[in-house]
Amino acid sequence: MPTQLTWLGHAAFLIQTDSHRLLIDPFLTGNPQATIRADEVGADYILLTHGHGDHLGDTPAIAHRTGATVIANYEIVTYLSSHHGIKNVSPQHLGGEVRYPWGSLKLTLALHGSSLPDGSYGGNPAGLLLRLPNATVYHAGDTGLFGDMALIGDEGLDVAILPIGDRFTMGPRDALRALKLLRPNVVIPIHFNTFDAITQDIAPWVDEVVRANLATPVLLAPGQSHTLG
Ligand code: NI
Ligand code: MN
């Protein structure tokens, strides 16, 4: 079965390979875009970009219910273990790559914050570089534009998942500049229109991606999937 990327709204994705379900940044409760509830989503692994509530989201409840392995930076998995009793964790940190039964994950730089819901320190925020059986996928997490995206682009990206909502992350203009550095085949915009503060008119941005021949834009509605390779 080909790998499917399903957008669950905001920064949340469910990736289904032929063997595993990977849940990224599962902010479902309180996410007005969410099309699946936290008590019904399945997961074998939960991958987190950073500790903010709109990314950590329902991780404790889903991890307890499913027994999924939580992958995040050292500070976040330590918090989940000590505050929520989650034992099935895989700590990583920026620059490190780990092989899993479904592929591999490297945590990459992200320019942002990462405090945890109780205000404690969440380490550095990250992007996710996933080498899946059919494709290499970069989920940027929450980040501003940075020049070292060119190094991530050197990895050879099939898909880049980029925030474009502005205010807390890159906005549309910087996301276009990011595409010049990342050089993905496909771009999926996220982290916009969830809340009034990150409202964007997406159509002109999509048009500009096409006009400048930066990537193939794939505009998903929450709940929709993109099939890899
Ligand atoms: Ni954030
Ligand atoms: Mn966010």
Tab-separated table of C-alpha atoms and ligand atoms in Angstrom:
chain	number	residue	atom	x	y	z
A	1	MET	CA	0.000	0.000	0.000
A	2	PRO	CA	1.426	3.429	-0.867
A	3	THR	CA	2.207	5.749	2.025
A	4	GLN	CA	-0.566	8.241	2.751
A	5	LEU	CA	-0.175	11.655	4.389
A	6	THR	CA	-3.445	12.841	5.911
A	7	TRP	CA	-3.703	16.410	7.197
A	8	LEU	CA	-5.652	16.541	10.471
A	9	GLY	CA	-5.676	20.356	10.547
A	10	HIS	CA	-3.164	22.949	11.833
A	11	ALA	CA	0.190	21.089	12.045
A	12	ALA	CA	-1.209	17.611	12.689
A	13	PHE	CA	-0.705	14.751	10.244
A	14	LEU	CA	-1.354	11.048	10.203
A	15	ILE	CA	1.148	9.175	8.039
A	16	GLN	CA	0.174	5.626	7.162
A	17	THR	CA	2.902	3.418	5.730
A	18	ASP	CA	2.111	-0.170	4.818
A	19	SER	CA	3.225	-1.182	8.312
A	20	HIS	CA	2.822	1.723	10.730
A	21	ARG	CA	0.772	4.792	11.647
A	22	LEU	CA	2.778	7.901	12.539
A	23	LEU	CA	0.911	10.746	14.193
A	24	ILE	CA	2.578	14.178	14.060
A	25	ASP	CA	1.725	17.055	16.441
A	26	PRO	CA	-1.692	15.667	17.430
A	27	PHE	CA	-3.523	18.832	18.458
A	28	LEU	CA	-7.118	17.648	17.964
A	29	THR	CA	-9.101	18.715	21.035
A	30	GLY	CA	-9.696	22.450	20.605
A	31	ASN	CA	-8.485	22.423	16.996
A	32	PRO	CA	-11.371	23.831	14.954
A	33	GLN	CA	-9.964	22.182	11.788
A	34	ALA	CA	-9.694	18.678	13.257
A	35	THR	CA	-11.685	16.020	11.452
A	36	ILE	CA	-10.940	13.166	13.868
A	37	ARG	CA	-11.205	13.020	17.651
A	38	ALA	CA	-8.350	12.291	20.009
A	39	ASP	CA	-10.193	9.259	21.394
A	40	GLU	CA	-10.575	7.637	17.957
A	41	VAL	CA	-7.289	8.303	16.153
A	42	GLY	CA	-4.879	5.376	15.850
A	43	ALA	CA	-1.107	5.606	16.235
A	44	ASP	CA	1.954	3.411	16.533
A	45	TYR	CA	4.307	6.394	16.897
A	46	ILE	CA	3.692	10.019	17.896
A	47	LEU	CA	6.230	12.552	16.578
A	48	LEU	CA	6.423	16.021	18.114
A	49	THR	CA	8.088	19.130	16.715
A	50	HIS	CA	7.949	21.160	19.940
A	51	GLY	CA	6.175	21.587	23.248
A	52	HIS	CA	3.557	24.254	22.494
A	53	GLY	CA	-0.020	23.254	23.201
A	54	ASP	CA	-1.108	23.465	19.552
A	55	HIS	CA	1.465	20.730	18.743
A	56	LEU	CA	1.835	18.577	21.897
A	57	GLY	CA	-1.962	18.677	21.970
A	58	ASP	CA	-3.569	15.370	22.920
A	59	THR	CA	-0.295	13.447	23.066
A	60	PRO	CA	-0.637	12.259	26.705
A	61	ALA	CA	-4.134	10.826	26.217
A	62	ILE	CA	-3.382	9.244	22.829
A	63	ALA	CA	-0.094	7.771	24.038
A	64	HIS	CA	-1.792	6.206	27.056
A	65	ARG	CA	-4.731	4.817	25.050
A	66	THR	CA	-2.707	3.452	22.124
A	67	GLY	CA	0.652	2.660	23.732
A	68	ALA	CA	2.306	4.533	20.851
A	69	THR	CA	5.999	5.374	21.137
A	70	VAL	CA	6.490	9.121	21.539
A	71	ILE	CA	9.445	10.591	19.622
A	72	ALA	CA	10.541	14.123	20.519
A	73	ASN	CA	13.494	15.993	21.892
A	74	TYR	CA	14.982	14.871	25.198
A	75	GLU	CA	13.304	17.608	27.265
A	76	ILE	CA	9.812	16.854	25.952
A	77	VAL	CA	9.983	13.090	26.399
A	78	THR	CA	11.383	13.604	29.914
A	79	TYR	CA	8.396	15.861	30.690
A	80	LEU	CA	5.944	13.322	29.272
A	81	SER	CA	7.525	10.585	31.368
A	82	SER	CA	7.649	12.548	34.622
A	83	HIS	CA	4.365	14.479	34.340
A	84	HIS	CA	2.203	11.987	32.457
A	85	GLY	CA	3.735	8.595	33.214
A	86	ILE	CA	4.456	7.859	29.547
A	87	LYS	CA	7.187	5.245	29.412
A	88	ASN	CA	7.246	4.363	25.739
A	89	VAL	CA	9.473	7.136	24.438
A	90	SER	CA	12.352	7.661	22.032
A	91	PRO	CA	14.379	10.793	22.802
A	92	GLN	CA	16.277	12.507	20.014
A	93	HIS	CA	17.799	15.916	19.454
A	94	LEU	CA	18.744	18.310	16.698
A	95	GLY	CA	20.938	16.772	14.030
A	96	GLY	CA	20.503	13.222	15.241
A	97	GLU	CA	18.925	10.564	13.045
A	98	VAL	CA	17.360	7.347	14.340
A	99	ARG	CA	16.185	4.323	12.378
A	100	TYR	CA	12.732	2.946	13.154
A	101	PRO	CA	10.835	-0.028	11.716
A	102	TRP	CA	9.135	2.348	9.214
A	103	GLY	CA	12.126	4.412	8.109
A	104	SER	CA	14.180	7.055	9.876
A	105	LEU	CA	13.760	10.433	11.529
A	106	LYS	CA	16.229	13.284	11.870
A	107	LEU	CA	15.366	16.331	13.963
A	108	THR	CA	16.278	19.546	12.180
A	109	LEU	CA	16.654	23.179	13.179
A	110	ALA	CA	13.570	25.336	13.706
A	111	LEU	CA	13.514	28.994	14.734
A	112	HIS	CA	10.787	29.191	17.365
A	113	GLY	CA	10.102	28.565	21.095
A	114	SER	CA	9.248	25.342	22.851
A	115	SER	CA	7.863	25.853	26.354
A	116	LEU	CA	5.651	23.044	27.651
A	117	PRO	CA	1.992	23.504	28.679
A	118	ASP	CA	2.931	23.996	32.352
A	119	GLY	CA	5.549	26.619	31.407
A	120	SER	CA	8.549	24.358	31.910
A	121	TYR	CA	11.459	24.251	29.480
A	122	GLY	CA	10.841	22.198	26.354
A	123	GLY	CA	14.286	22.300	24.776
A	124	ASN	CA	14.805	23.505	21.238
A	125	PRO	CA	11.973	23.282	18.727
A	126	ALA	CA	12.565	21.048	15.732
A	127	GLY	CA	11.570	20.179	12.225
A	128	LEU	CA	11.145	16.550	11.200
A	129	LEU	CA	13.054	14.962	8.322
A	130	LEU	CA	11.403	11.629	7.633
A	131	ARG	CA	12.861	9.043	5.311
A	132	LEU	CA	9.869	6.863	4.515
A	133	PRO	CA	9.822	3.816	2.214
A	134	ASN	CA	8.486	5.843	-0.737
A	135	ALA	CA	9.623	9.379	-0.057
A	136	THR	CA	11.619	11.865	1.989
A	137	VAL	CA	9.287	14.240	3.818
A	138	TYR	CA	10.202	17.412	5.726
A	139	HIS	CA	7.689	18.769	8.264
A	140	ALA	CA	9.096	22.162	9.258
A	141	GLY	CA	7.192	22.440	12.544
A	142	ASP	CA	6.780	26.042	13.649
A	143	THR	CA	9.631	28.117	12.275
A	144	GLY	CA	10.707	31.342	10.715
A	145	LEU	CA	12.782	31.360	7.562
A	146	PHE	CA	16.461	30.441	8.017
A	147	GLY	CA	19.262	30.072	5.509
A	148	ASP	CA	20.231	26.575	6.594
A	149	MET	CA	17.043	25.317	4.989
A	150	ALA	CA	19.414	24.906	2.045
A	151	LEU	CA	21.144	22.105	3.980
A	152	ILE	CA	17.804	20.395	4.509
A	153	GLY	CA	17.110	20.824	0.803
A	154	ASP	CA	20.367	19.005	0.068
A	155	GLU	CA	18.745	15.882	1.575
A	156	GLY	CA	16.517	15.665	-1.514
A	157	LEU	CA	12.949	16.384	-0.482
A	158	ASP	CA	9.927	14.845	-2.104
A	159	VAL	CA	7.526	16.733	0.135
A	160	ALA	CA	7.930	19.866	2.275
A	161	ILE	CA	5.200	20.659	4.799
A	162	LEU	CA	5.504	24.363	5.643
A	163	PRO	CA	3.742	26.751	8.003
A	164	ILE	CA	2.543	29.862	6.196
A	165	GLY	CA	0.200	31.487	8.715
A	166	ASP	CA	2.543	34.342	9.678
A	167	ARG	CA	2.602	36.000	13.151
A	168	PHE	CA	3.997	32.885	14.936
A	169	THR	CA	5.801	31.284	11.972
A	170	MET	CA	6.815	32.114	8.425
A	171	GLY	CA	4.226	33.942	6.413
A	172	PRO	CA	3.443	33.390	2.742
A	173	ARG	CA	6.296	35.537	1.400
A	174	ASP	CA	8.978	33.866	3.490
A	175	ALA	CA	7.500	30.457	2.704
A	176	LEU	CA	8.173	31.199	-0.988
A	177	ARG	CA	11.785	32.024	-0.110
A	178	ALA	CA	11.973	28.802	1.917
A	179	LEU	CA	10.957	26.822	-1.171
A	180	LYS	CA	13.942	28.209	-3.079
A	181	LEU	CA	16.212	26.753	-0.382
A	182	LEU	CA	14.351	23.491	0.223
A	183	ARG	CA	13.689	22.624	-3.458
A	184	PRO	CA	10.981	20.001	-2.759
A	185	ASN	CA	8.910	18.363	-5.468
A	186	VAL	CA	5.687	18.984	-3.544
A	187	VAL	CA	4.767	21.586	-0.929
A	188	ILE	CA	1.851	21.296	1.484
A	189	PRO	CA	0.991	24.530	3.369
A	190	ILE	CA	-0.176	24.256	6.983
A	191	HIS	CA	-0.592	26.302	10.177
A	192	PHE	CA	-2.942	28.879	8.624
A	193	ASN	CA	-6.652	29.676	9.054
A	194	THR	CA	-6.886	27.575	12.215
A	195	PHE	CA	-7.490	30.741	14.206
A	196	ASP	CA	-8.205	34.362	13.255
A	197	ALA	CA	-4.637	35.363	14.182
A	198	ILE	CA	-3.175	33.234	11.368
A	199	THR	CA	-5.708	33.900	8.618
A	200	GLN	CA	-4.225	33.793	5.107
A	201	ASP	CA	-5.650	34.009	1.607
A	202	ILE	CA	-4.060	30.839	0.257
A	203	ALA	CA	-5.029	31.100	-3.436
A	204	PRO	CA	-2.513	33.835	-4.423
A	205	TRP	CA	0.240	31.942	-2.641
A	206	VAL	CA	-0.537	28.743	-4.500
A	207	ASP	CA	-0.591	30.705	-7.771
A	208	GLU	CA	2.830	32.185	-7.030
A	209	VAL	CA	4.326	28.764	-6.201
A	210	VAL	CA	3.187	27.579	-9.623
A	211	ARG	CA	4.130	30.765	-11.500
A	212	ALA	CA	7.672	30.745	-10.073
A	213	ASN	CA	7.943	26.993	-10.627
A	214	LEU	CA	9.056	26.446	-7.014
A	215	ALA	CA	7.227	23.146	-6.377
A	216	THR	CA	3.933	21.416	-7.000
A	217	PRO	CA	1.536	22.855	-4.418
A	218	VAL	CA	-0.829	20.351	-2.839
A	219	LEU	CA	-3.608	22.154	-1.024
A	220	LEU	CA	-5.312	19.725	1.333
A	221	ALA	CA	-8.518	20.321	3.228
A	222	PRO	CA	-8.387	18.958	6.774
A	223	GLY	CA	-9.071	15.240	6.563
A	224	GLN	CA	-7.746	14.948	3.005
A	225	SER	CA	-4.742	12.795	2.072
A	226	HIS	CA	-1.793	13.008	-0.272
A	227	THR	CA	-0.366	9.736	-1.573
A	228	LEU	CA	3.421	9.404	-1.734
A	229	GLY	CA	5.319	8.026	-4.699
B	1	NI	NI	4.624	26.828	18.418
B	2	MN	MN	2.084	26.367	16.408
